[in-house]
Amino acid sequence: MHYYSLVKNSPNVDFRTAAITGQAPDRGLYFPNTILKFTAAQIESFKTLDKASLAFEVMKPYVGGTIDDASLKEICAETINFDFPLVPITENILSLELFHGPTLAFKDVGARFMSRCLGYFSKEKKENERNSNLTKSSDDNATNKPTTVLVATSGDTGGAVANGFLGVDGVNVIILYPKGKVSPIQELQLTTCGQNITALEVEGSFDDCQAIVKEAFIDADLNEQYNLTSANSINVARWLPQQLYYFFAWQNWVAKYQDAQGNYPAMNIVVPSGNFGNICAGMMAKASGLPLGHFIAACNANDVVTRYLTTEKYEIHKAVATVSNAMDVGNPSNFVRILEILENNFPALTKSLSSYSINDTTTKDTIARVYKTNNYTLDPHGAVAFAAAEIYLANLEKNNTSSNAQYNNSAIILETAHPVKFPEVVEEAIGQIIAIPESVKFLLDKKKVSIPLAANYTAFKNWMINLI
Ligand SMILES: *Cc1c(COP(=O)(O)O)cnc(C)c1O
């Protein structure tokens, strides 16, 4: 397995290089040269395989021998060592709860996998250096550069990356977050780790943080001094493991609905989407043979893809702020990967993917209504998905003239974060305080440590240059 750049102007690389560098030199996203094709027999065996073994089977070909099997097994087992329950909300909408990881959002899976891979590669590099030092005296500057993960966050990524990378030897993490614009739990998650994790509290917006990070990656001085890499979903080591929870959801679905003949209704999936990394991973899982149903991208007011699917015109706008702020993305980076999976075929795309845009009023109303009617507390991102699922299912009903088994009047939504991460919006909608889960209570006794930073690149660069 190797990875090519979607800009097609860089050399192919292995998984190790793709994970360490994040993006290709031509600034393209890396894409695997083959999408796995599981056989029917393999798929059948996946129905009952334990989660860790399934994770290993799915990830091993993508890692392509750059991590030994025993280590990869361990990495996979650690990555997914929490629950991924499929919980009914209504008669025909179920919630795949992806918030049972350490930082209460789905990004834990990708961050845990990626951090452990980089930890493995860093250790391997040190061992190689030790061995080669016996034979030659090396003053090669490149090998001495520390690996530094730079990441801008609107909330969830920072916490997941901090938690995933905490204590990983040979890797430093610098998180930029917008002052006053992340929730209290989110802020504690990214500012209380210490050790190899540094939080920069930027006097600006998420877009300012993102702009600083982008500039850093092309800054020759910084790249001379550091081995910079990114930890968002453009990195294949963060993006690809997100396939796993689609496999787990499908296992659950089959266990629940399979009849004596082995048939079960199609599993339609609604994914709250921002950068489209998550839904793109699901579409990879389907392309590799996992029998999933239709995909629905649930978007907030940032609806570039929703519009594209009806007009075939890709018109980017500046991101607008919404209550589902982890999806406030004006130009989703991973959409090009979806196009690649479907070989840039527009009819094939519209056949596999629908998208709806949900406004803030509907999002808040949905949280209130589902709480009242179904006694289920959605977070704002899950609420966008729920509202989109209702529209999709209503349309399906209207258009379904056949009894085609392909069609099914139910859907699962991905509940991508715990509601306690967005208390302002959710508590107002449900008129209740959300209890803080036991697993994050320890954070409340911790002291926030952050470095204030002006929202301009020079301030950031000066700070970085003086760091080592
Ligand atoms: C990051 C995030 C999303 C968006 O996921 P993408 O992979 O960027 O589409 C949705 N919901 C929550 C809670 C998130 O943190």
PDB file of C-alpha atoms and ligand atoms in Angstrom, residues 104-107 154-157 186 233 238 242 245 271-280 324 326-327 329 334 379 381-382 414-418 421-422, ligand 1:
ATOM      1  CA  LEU A 104     -16.198  12.801  25.038  1.00  0.00           C
ATOM      2  CA  ALA A 105     -16.068  13.246  21.254  1.00  0.00           C
ATOM      3  CA  PHE A 106     -15.581  10.976  18.247  1.00  0.00           C
ATOM      4  CA  LYS A 107     -12.210  12.566  17.518  1.00  0.00           C
ATOM      5  CA  SER A 154     -12.549  25.083  17.696  1.00  0.00           C
ATOM      6  CA  GLY A 155     -12.887  22.799  20.726  1.00  0.00           C
ATOM      7  CA  ASP A 156     -12.969  19.044  20.257  1.00  0.00           C
ATOM      8  CA  THR A 157      -9.813  18.429  18.261  1.00  0.00           C
ATOM      9  CA  GLN A 186     -13.203  21.741  26.345  1.00  0.00           C
ATOM     10  CA  SER A 233      -8.308  14.808   9.566  1.00  0.00           C
ATOM     11  CA  ARG A 238      -6.288  10.314  11.943  1.00  0.00           C
ATOM     12  CA  GLN A 242     -12.509   6.622  11.718  1.00  0.00           C
ATOM     13  CA  TYR A 245     -16.922   2.843  14.186  1.00  0.00           C
ATOM     14  CA  VAL A 271     -23.157  12.170   9.736  1.00  0.00           C
ATOM     15  CA  PRO A 272     -22.864  15.702  11.144  1.00  0.00           C
ATOM     16  CA  SER A 273     -20.188  17.076   8.856  1.00  0.00           C
ATOM     17  CA  GLY A 274     -17.711  19.930   8.951  1.00  0.00           C
ATOM     18  CA  ASN A 275     -14.439  19.002   7.336  1.00  0.00           C
ATOM     19  CA  PHE A 276     -16.057  15.819   5.963  1.00  0.00           C
ATOM     20  CA  GLY A 277     -13.334  13.543   7.363  1.00  0.00           C
ATOM     21  CA  ASN A 278     -15.742  11.421   9.327  1.00  0.00           C
ATOM     22  CA  ILE A 279     -18.310  10.819   6.581  1.00  0.00           C
ATOM     23  CA  CYS A 280     -15.523  10.240   4.071  1.00  0.00           C
ATOM     24  CA  SER A 324     -22.776  23.452  16.122  1.00  0.00           C
ATOM     25  CA  ALA A 326     -17.257  22.068  15.259  1.00  0.00           C
ATOM     26  CA  MET A 327     -18.872  22.086  11.818  1.00  0.00           C
ATOM     27  CA  VAL A 329     -16.124  25.021   7.981  1.00  0.00           C
ATOM     28  CA  ASN A 334     -11.839  16.078   2.909  1.00  0.00           C
ATOM     29  CA  ASP A 379     -25.707  17.791  21.504  1.00  0.00           C
ATOM     30  CA  HIS A 381     -24.089  18.409  16.233  1.00  0.00           C
ATOM     31  CA  GLY A 382     -26.217  15.344  16.886  1.00  0.00           C
ATOM     32  CA  LEU A 414     -23.707   9.778  14.604  1.00  0.00           C
ATOM     33  CA  GLU A 415     -23.784  11.501  17.988  1.00  0.00           C
ATOM     34  CA  THR A 416     -20.310  13.007  17.729  1.00  0.00           C
ATOM     35  CA  ALA A 417     -19.955  14.676  21.137  1.00  0.00           C
ATOM     36  CA  HIS A 418     -21.408  14.544  24.624  1.00  0.00           C
ATOM     37  CA  LYS A 421     -19.319  19.914  25.919  1.00  0.00           C
ATOM     38  CA  PHE A 422     -21.878  22.470  24.701  1.00  0.00           C
TER      39      PHE A 422
HETATM   40  C1  LIG B   1     -15.162  17.598  14.380  1.00  0.00           C
HETATM   41  C2  LIG B   1     -16.588  17.439  14.688  1.00  0.00           C
HETATM   42  C3  LIG B   1     -17.554  17.254  13.680  1.00  0.00           C
HETATM   43  C4  LIG B   1     -17.207  17.316  12.209  1.00  0.00           C
HETATM   44  O1  LIG B   1     -16.477  16.214  11.773  1.00  0.00           O
HETATM   45  P1  LIG B   1     -15.727  16.257  10.341  1.00  0.00           P
HETATM   46  O2  LIG B   1     -14.965  15.002  10.258  1.00  0.00           O
HETATM   47  O3  LIG B   1     -14.862  17.475  10.369  1.00  0.00           O
HETATM   48  O4  LIG B   1     -16.798  16.363   9.304  1.00  0.00           O
HETATM   49  C5  LIG B   1     -18.862  17.024  14.054  1.00  0.00           C
HETATM   50  N1  LIG B   1     -19.223  17.021  15.348  1.00  0.00           N
HETATM   51  C6  LIG B   1     -18.340  17.200  16.344  1.00  0.00           C
HETATM   52  C7  LIG B   1     -18.821  17.211  17.743  1.00  0.00           C
HETATM   53  C8  LIG B   1     -16.995  17.410  16.065  1.00  0.00           C
HETATM   54  O5  LIG B   1     -16.115  17.600  17.064  1.00  0.00           O
END
